[in-house]
PDB file of C-alpha atoms in Angstrom:
ATOM      1  CA  MET G   1     -16.783  12.038  -6.811  1.00  0.00           C
ATOM      2  CA  LYS G   2     -16.066  10.875  -3.263  1.00  0.00           C
ATOM      3  CA  LYS G   3     -12.441  10.751  -2.100  1.00  0.00           C
ATOM      4  CA  VAL G   4     -11.348   7.787  -0.004  1.00  0.00           C
ATOM      5  CA  VAL G   5      -7.924   7.089   1.581  1.00  0.00           C
ATOM      6  CA  LEU G   6      -6.904   3.626   2.602  1.00  0.00           C
ATOM      7  CA  LEU G   7      -3.970   3.462   5.073  1.00  0.00           C
ATOM      8  CA  GLY G   8      -2.464   0.530   6.805  1.00  0.00           C
ATOM      9  CA  ASP G   9      -0.314  -2.477   7.063  1.00  0.00           C
ATOM     10  CA  SER G  10      -0.220  -5.569   4.857  1.00  0.00           C
ATOM     11  CA  LEU G  11      -3.802  -6.315   5.733  1.00  0.00           C
ATOM     12  CA  ARG G  12      -4.491  -3.417   3.374  1.00  0.00           C
ATOM     13  CA  LEU G  13      -1.480  -3.500   1.049  1.00  0.00           C
ATOM     14  CA  ILE G  14      -1.494  -7.099  -0.121  1.00  0.00           C
ATOM     15  CA  GLY G  15      -5.009  -7.820   1.193  1.00  0.00           C
ATOM     16  CA  TYR G  16      -8.227  -5.861   0.837  1.00  0.00           C
ATOM     17  CA  GLY G  17      -6.742  -2.673  -0.794  1.00  0.00           C
ATOM     18  CA  LYS G  18      -6.284  -4.660  -4.007  1.00  0.00           C
ATOM     19  CA  TYR G  19      -9.978  -4.920  -4.500  1.00  0.00           C
ATOM     20  CA  VAL G  20     -11.682  -2.045  -2.642  1.00  0.00           C
ATOM     21  CA  PRO G  21     -11.221   0.543  -5.531  1.00  0.00           C
ATOM     22  CA  GLU G  22     -12.919  -1.700  -8.150  1.00  0.00           C
ATOM     23  CA  MET G  23     -15.725  -2.620  -5.583  1.00  0.00           C
ATOM     24  CA  LEU G  24     -16.413   1.040  -4.834  1.00  0.00           C
ATOM     25  CA  GLY G  25     -16.557   1.955  -8.559  1.00  0.00           C
ATOM     26  CA  GLU G  26     -16.060   5.079 -10.560  1.00  0.00           C
ATOM     27  CA  GLU G  27     -17.861   7.408  -8.206  1.00  0.00           C
ATOM     28  CA  TYR G  28     -15.033   6.969  -5.669  1.00  0.00           C
ATOM     29  CA  GLU G  29     -11.436   8.185  -6.093  1.00  0.00           C
ATOM     30  CA  VAL G  30      -9.274   5.892  -3.932  1.00  0.00           C
ATOM     31  CA  PHE G  31      -5.817   6.788  -2.711  1.00  0.00           C
ATOM     32  CA  GLN G  32      -3.575   4.284  -0.939  1.00  0.00           C
ATOM     33  CA  PRO G  33       0.206   4.429  -0.435  1.00  0.00           C
ATOM     34  CA  GLU G  34       2.369   1.878  -2.148  1.00  0.00           C
ATOM     35  CA  ASP G  35       4.221   1.707   1.137  1.00  0.00           C
ATOM     36  CA  ASN G  36       3.242  -0.805   3.910  1.00  0.00           C
ATOM     37  CA  GLY G  37       2.102   1.171   6.981  1.00  0.00           C
ATOM     38  CA  ARG G  38       3.819  -1.355   9.129  1.00  0.00           C
ATOM     39  CA  PHE G  39       3.351  -0.455  12.832  1.00  0.00           C
ATOM     40  CA  ALA G  40       1.402   2.496  14.372  1.00  0.00           C
ATOM     41  CA  MET G  41       4.408   4.630  15.016  1.00  0.00           C
ATOM     42  CA  TYR G  42       5.499   4.250  11.334  1.00  0.00           C
ATOM     43  CA  THR G  43       2.048   5.130  10.159  1.00  0.00           C
ATOM     44  CA  PHE G  44       1.961   8.189  12.447  1.00  0.00           C
ATOM     45  CA  GLN G  45       5.365   9.357  11.158  1.00  0.00           C
ATOM     46  CA  GLN G  46       4.281   8.942   7.543  1.00  0.00           C
ATOM     47  CA  LEU G  47       1.005  10.778   7.692  1.00  0.00           C
ATOM     48  CA  GLY G  48       2.681  13.998   6.624  1.00  0.00           C
ATOM     49  CA  GLN G  49       3.606  12.404   3.240  1.00  0.00           C
ATOM     50  CA  TYR G  50      -0.129  11.535   2.442  1.00  0.00           C
ATOM     51  CA  MET G  51      -1.632  14.862   3.912  1.00  0.00           C
ATOM     52  CA  ASN G  52      -2.564  16.234   0.486  1.00  0.00           C
ATOM     53  CA  HIS G  53      -4.748  13.000   0.025  1.00  0.00           C
ATOM     54  CA  ILE G  54      -6.153  12.981   3.507  1.00  0.00           C
ATOM     55  CA  GLU G  55      -7.001  16.713   3.566  1.00  0.00           C
ATOM     56  CA  GLY G  56     -10.719  16.873   2.646  1.00  0.00           C
ATOM     57  CA  ALA G  57     -11.188  13.125   2.196  1.00  0.00           C
ATOM     58  CA  ASP G  58     -14.695  11.870   2.547  1.00  0.00           C
ATOM     59  CA  VAL G  59     -13.516   8.687   4.227  1.00  0.00           C
ATOM     60  CA  VAL G  60     -10.157   7.536   5.645  1.00  0.00           C
ATOM     61  CA  HIS G  61     -10.129   3.719   6.321  1.00  0.00           C
ATOM     62  CA  TRP G  62      -7.054   2.655   8.225  1.00  0.00           C
ATOM     63  CA  ASN G  63      -5.618  -0.297  10.178  1.00  0.00           C
ATOM     64  CA  ASN G  64      -2.503  -1.014  12.174  1.00  0.00           C
ATOM     65  CA  GLY G  65      -1.766  -3.844  14.502  1.00  0.00           C
ATOM     66  CA  ASN G  66      -0.133  -6.919  12.946  1.00  0.00           C
ATOM     67  CA  TRP G  67       3.350  -5.450  13.423  1.00  0.00           C
ATOM     68  CA  ASP G  68       2.536  -3.856  16.841  1.00  0.00           C
ATOM     69  CA  VAL G  69       1.378  -7.161  18.574  1.00  0.00           C
ATOM     70  CA  ASP G  70       4.395  -9.206  17.210  1.00  0.00           C
ATOM     71  CA  ASP G  71       6.897 -10.558  19.724  1.00  0.00           C
ATOM     72  CA  LEU G  72       9.846 -11.153  17.316  1.00  0.00           C
ATOM     73  CA  TYR G  73      12.580 -11.736  19.765  1.00  0.00           C
ATOM     74  CA  GLY G  74      10.828 -13.337  22.773  1.00  0.00           C
ATOM     75  CA  ASP G  75      11.073 -10.088  24.816  1.00  0.00           C
ATOM     76  CA  GLY G  76       7.539  -8.741  24.279  1.00  0.00           C
ATOM     77  CA  PRO G  77       5.447  -7.197  21.544  1.00  0.00           C
ATOM     78  CA  LEU G  78       6.835  -4.237  19.601  1.00  0.00           C
ATOM     79  CA  GLU G  79       4.493  -1.878  21.413  1.00  0.00           C
ATOM     80  CA  SER G  80       2.657  -2.325  24.673  1.00  0.00           C
ATOM     81  CA  PRO G  81      -1.145  -2.103  24.498  1.00  0.00           C
ATOM     82  CA  GLU G  82      -0.859   1.344  26.131  1.00  0.00           C
ATOM     83  CA  LEU G  83       1.613   2.694  23.614  1.00  0.00           C
ATOM     84  CA  TYR G  84      -0.231   1.128  20.792  1.00  0.00           C
ATOM     85  CA  THR G  85      -3.418   2.776  21.918  1.00  0.00           C
ATOM     86  CA  ALA G  86      -1.856   6.111  22.461  1.00  0.00           C
ATOM     87  CA  LEU G  87      -0.468   6.100  18.972  1.00  0.00           C
ATOM     88  CA  LEU G  88      -3.759   5.110  17.449  1.00  0.00           C
ATOM     89  CA  VAL G  89      -5.399   8.066  19.257  1.00  0.00           C
ATOM     90  CA  ARG G  90      -2.745  10.366  17.889  1.00  0.00           C
ATOM     91  CA  ILE G  91      -3.286   9.040  14.385  1.00  0.00           C
ATOM     92  CA  ALA G  92      -7.063   9.254  14.824  1.00  0.00           C
ATOM     93  CA  LYS G  93      -6.901  12.906  15.972  1.00  0.00           C
ATOM     94  CA  VAL G  94      -4.906  13.916  12.896  1.00  0.00           C
ATOM     95  CA  LEU G  95      -7.172  12.074  10.625  1.00  0.00           C
ATOM     96  CA  LYS G  96     -10.312  13.413  12.185  1.00  0.00           C
ATOM     97  CA  SER G  97      -9.040  16.905  11.778  1.00  0.00           C
ATOM     98  CA  LYS G  98      -8.584  16.519   8.065  1.00  0.00           C
ATOM     99  CA  ALA G  99     -11.178  14.034   6.872  1.00  0.00           C
ATOM    100  CA  ARG G 100     -15.016  13.837   7.156  1.00  0.00           C
ATOM    101  CA  ARG G 101     -15.150  10.246   8.377  1.00  0.00           C
ATOM    102  CA  VAL G 102     -12.523   7.997   9.942  1.00  0.00           C
ATOM    103  CA  ILE G 103     -12.869   4.199  10.100  1.00  0.00           C
ATOM    104  CA  PHE G 104     -10.395   1.941  11.960  1.00  0.00           C
ATOM    105  CA  ALA G 105     -10.183  -1.728  11.109  1.00  0.00           C
ATOM    106  CA  THR G 106      -9.329  -4.220  13.846  1.00  0.00           C
ATOM    107  CA  THR G 107      -6.285  -6.553  13.468  1.00  0.00           C
ATOM    108  CA  ILE G 108      -7.369  -9.909  12.025  1.00  0.00           C
ATOM    109  CA  PRO G 109      -6.641 -13.184  13.848  1.00  0.00           C
ATOM    110  CA  VAL G 110      -3.740 -15.331  13.062  1.00  0.00           C
ATOM    111  CA  ARG G 111      -3.471 -19.133  12.724  1.00  0.00           C
ATOM    112  CA  PRO G 112      -2.372 -20.987  15.801  1.00  0.00           C
ATOM    113  CA  GLU G 113       0.863 -21.890  13.989  1.00  0.00           C
ATOM    114  CA  TYR G 114       2.052 -18.285  13.957  1.00  0.00           C
ATOM    115  CA  SER G 115       4.876 -17.950  16.372  1.00  0.00           C
ATOM    116  CA  TYR G 116       5.126 -14.246  16.979  1.00  0.00           C
ATOM    117  CA  ALA G 117       1.506 -13.394  18.253  1.00  0.00           C
ATOM    118  CA  ASP G 118      -1.557 -15.169  19.231  1.00  0.00           C
ATOM    119  CA  ASN G 119      -5.330 -14.265  19.073  1.00  0.00           C
ATOM    120  CA  LYS G 120      -5.565 -13.653  22.766  1.00  0.00           C
ATOM    121  CA  ARG G 121      -3.019 -10.893  22.424  1.00  0.00           C
ATOM    122  CA  ILE G 122      -4.719  -9.608  19.285  1.00  0.00           C
ATOM    123  CA  SER G 123      -8.032  -9.502  20.985  1.00  0.00           C
ATOM    124  CA  GLU G 124      -6.454  -7.546  23.941  1.00  0.00           C
ATOM    125  CA  TYR G 125      -4.958  -4.960  21.585  1.00  0.00           C
ATOM    126  CA  ASN G 126      -8.097  -4.743  19.525  1.00  0.00           C
ATOM    127  CA  ALA G 127     -10.305  -4.126  22.709  1.00  0.00           C
ATOM    128  CA  CYS G 128      -7.984  -1.286  23.808  1.00  0.00           C
ATOM    129  CA  ALA G 129      -8.069   0.283  20.235  1.00  0.00           C
ATOM    130  CA  VAL G 130     -11.845  -0.054  19.995  1.00  0.00           C
ATOM    131  CA  LYS G 131     -12.511   1.531  23.335  1.00  0.00           C
ATOM    132  CA  ALA G 132     -10.225   4.506  22.823  1.00  0.00           C
ATOM    133  CA  LEU G 133     -11.251   5.184  19.257  1.00  0.00           C
ATOM    134  CA  THR G 134     -14.881   4.757  19.778  1.00  0.00           C
ATOM    135  CA  GLU G 135     -14.705   7.463  22.474  1.00  0.00           C
ATOM    136  CA  LEU G 136     -13.180   9.755  19.798  1.00  0.00           C
ATOM    137  CA  GLY G 137     -15.970   9.086  17.367  1.00  0.00           C
ATOM    138  CA  VAL G 138     -13.973   6.813  15.076  1.00  0.00           C
ATOM    139  CA  GLU G 139     -16.110   4.097  13.379  1.00  0.00           C
ATOM    140  CA  ILE G 140     -14.928   0.515  13.840  1.00  0.00           C
ATOM    141  CA  ASP G 141     -14.603  -2.094  11.100  1.00  0.00           C
ATOM    142  CA  ASP G 142     -14.335  -5.272  13.065  1.00  0.00           C
ATOM    143  CA  LEU G 143     -12.430  -7.344  10.604  1.00  0.00           C
ATOM    144  CA  TYR G 144     -11.164  -9.590  13.423  1.00  0.00           C
ATOM    145  CA  SER G 145     -14.760 -10.817  14.188  1.00  0.00           C
ATOM    146  CA  PHE G 146     -15.443 -11.115  10.476  1.00  0.00           C
ATOM    147  CA  VAL G 147     -12.316 -13.274   9.685  1.00  0.00           C
ATOM    148  CA  LEU G 148     -12.220 -15.439  12.875  1.00  0.00           C
ATOM    149  CA  PRO G 149     -14.982 -17.928  11.912  1.00  0.00           C
ATOM    150  CA  ASN G 150     -13.620 -18.181   8.468  1.00  0.00           C
ATOM    151  CA  MET G 151      -9.913 -18.526   9.183  1.00  0.00           C
ATOM    152  CA  GLU G 152      -9.500 -21.802   7.347  1.00  0.00           C
ATOM    153  CA  ASP G 153     -10.464 -20.103   4.115  1.00  0.00           C
ATOM    154  CA  TYR G 154      -9.318 -16.517   4.852  1.00  0.00           C
ATOM    155  CA  ILE G 155      -5.843 -16.806   6.422  1.00  0.00           C
ATOM    156  CA  ARG G 156      -2.944 -18.203   4.434  1.00  0.00           C
ATOM    157  CA  ARG G 157      -1.440 -21.531   5.471  1.00  0.00           C
ATOM    158  CA  ASP G 158       2.052 -20.639   4.319  1.00  0.00           C
ATOM    159  CA  ASP G 159       2.665 -17.677   6.561  1.00  0.00           C
ATOM    160  CA  PHE G 160      -0.333 -17.984   9.119  1.00  0.00           C
ATOM    161  CA  ILE G 161      -1.002 -14.177   9.203  1.00  0.00           C
ATOM    162  CA  HIS G 162      -1.874 -12.749   5.724  1.00  0.00           C
ATOM    163  CA  LEU G 163      -5.233 -13.042   3.872  1.00  0.00           C
ATOM    164  CA  THR G 164      -5.812 -15.571   1.112  1.00  0.00           C
ATOM    165  CA  GLU G 165      -7.204 -14.146  -2.177  1.00  0.00           C
ATOM    166  CA  GLU G 166     -10.669 -15.360  -0.946  1.00  0.00           C
ATOM    167  CA  GLY G 167     -10.100 -13.517   2.376  1.00  0.00           C
ATOM    168  CA  ALA G 168      -8.854 -10.425   0.773  1.00  0.00           C
ATOM    169  CA  LYS G 169     -11.902 -10.298  -1.438  1.00  0.00           C
ATOM    170  CA  ALA G 170     -14.276 -10.946   1.403  1.00  0.00           C
ATOM    171  CA  CYS G 171     -12.675  -8.313   3.659  1.00  0.00           C
ATOM    172  CA  ALA G 172     -12.724  -5.824   0.720  1.00  0.00           C
ATOM    173  CA  GLY G 173     -16.467  -6.306   0.490  1.00  0.00           C
ATOM    174  CA  VAL G 174     -16.881  -5.513   4.155  1.00  0.00           C
ATOM    175  CA  VAL G 175     -14.575  -2.351   3.733  1.00  0.00           C
ATOM    176  CA  ALA G 176     -16.362  -1.167   0.653  1.00  0.00           C
ATOM    177  CA  LYS G 177     -19.739  -1.589   2.208  1.00  0.00           C
ATOM    178  CA  LEU G 178     -18.730   0.342   5.276  1.00  0.00           C
ATOM    179  CA  ILE G 179     -17.132   3.122   3.206  1.00  0.00           C
ATOM    180  CA  ARG G 180     -20.346   3.487   1.296  1.00  0.00           C
ATOM    181  CA  GLY G 181     -22.167   3.555   4.674  1.00  0.00           C
TER     182      GLY G 181
END
């Protein structure tokens, strides 16, 4: 049985994480925290709690970004692109030292009505993450590019940021396929 760990923010928690275990089937044991991974610093600080699951995992699939790019108070994003990238690199190094494969999922786009971030900023942060993590040998799951042409159907109209059920299932399919890799 292959051991899989899913880590990340609400994109995982209330999105694709609901469907990946079923899509992978019985030959995969899937662990994912009940806690929202929130922003990169939070995920980094919480890794120790999940180390017994991460250690020896065949695949760790993880995402951060929605919280990191948000400008909640009009004074800039929670983390600069440089800090965000540095935190992702630290997370990746820990994960790579414990698991066989590490996959990072890019932050998905938001609807134009979302007031705390925009897709230009998300693209900038994704580009920084992809460059740094690829150099470390982390595989990239480009959920941003997958969701962008399907935003009407995949991003909720009530909060402008989270996946619809259709979007969650579609992203879960991409995640499961990449995990099977």
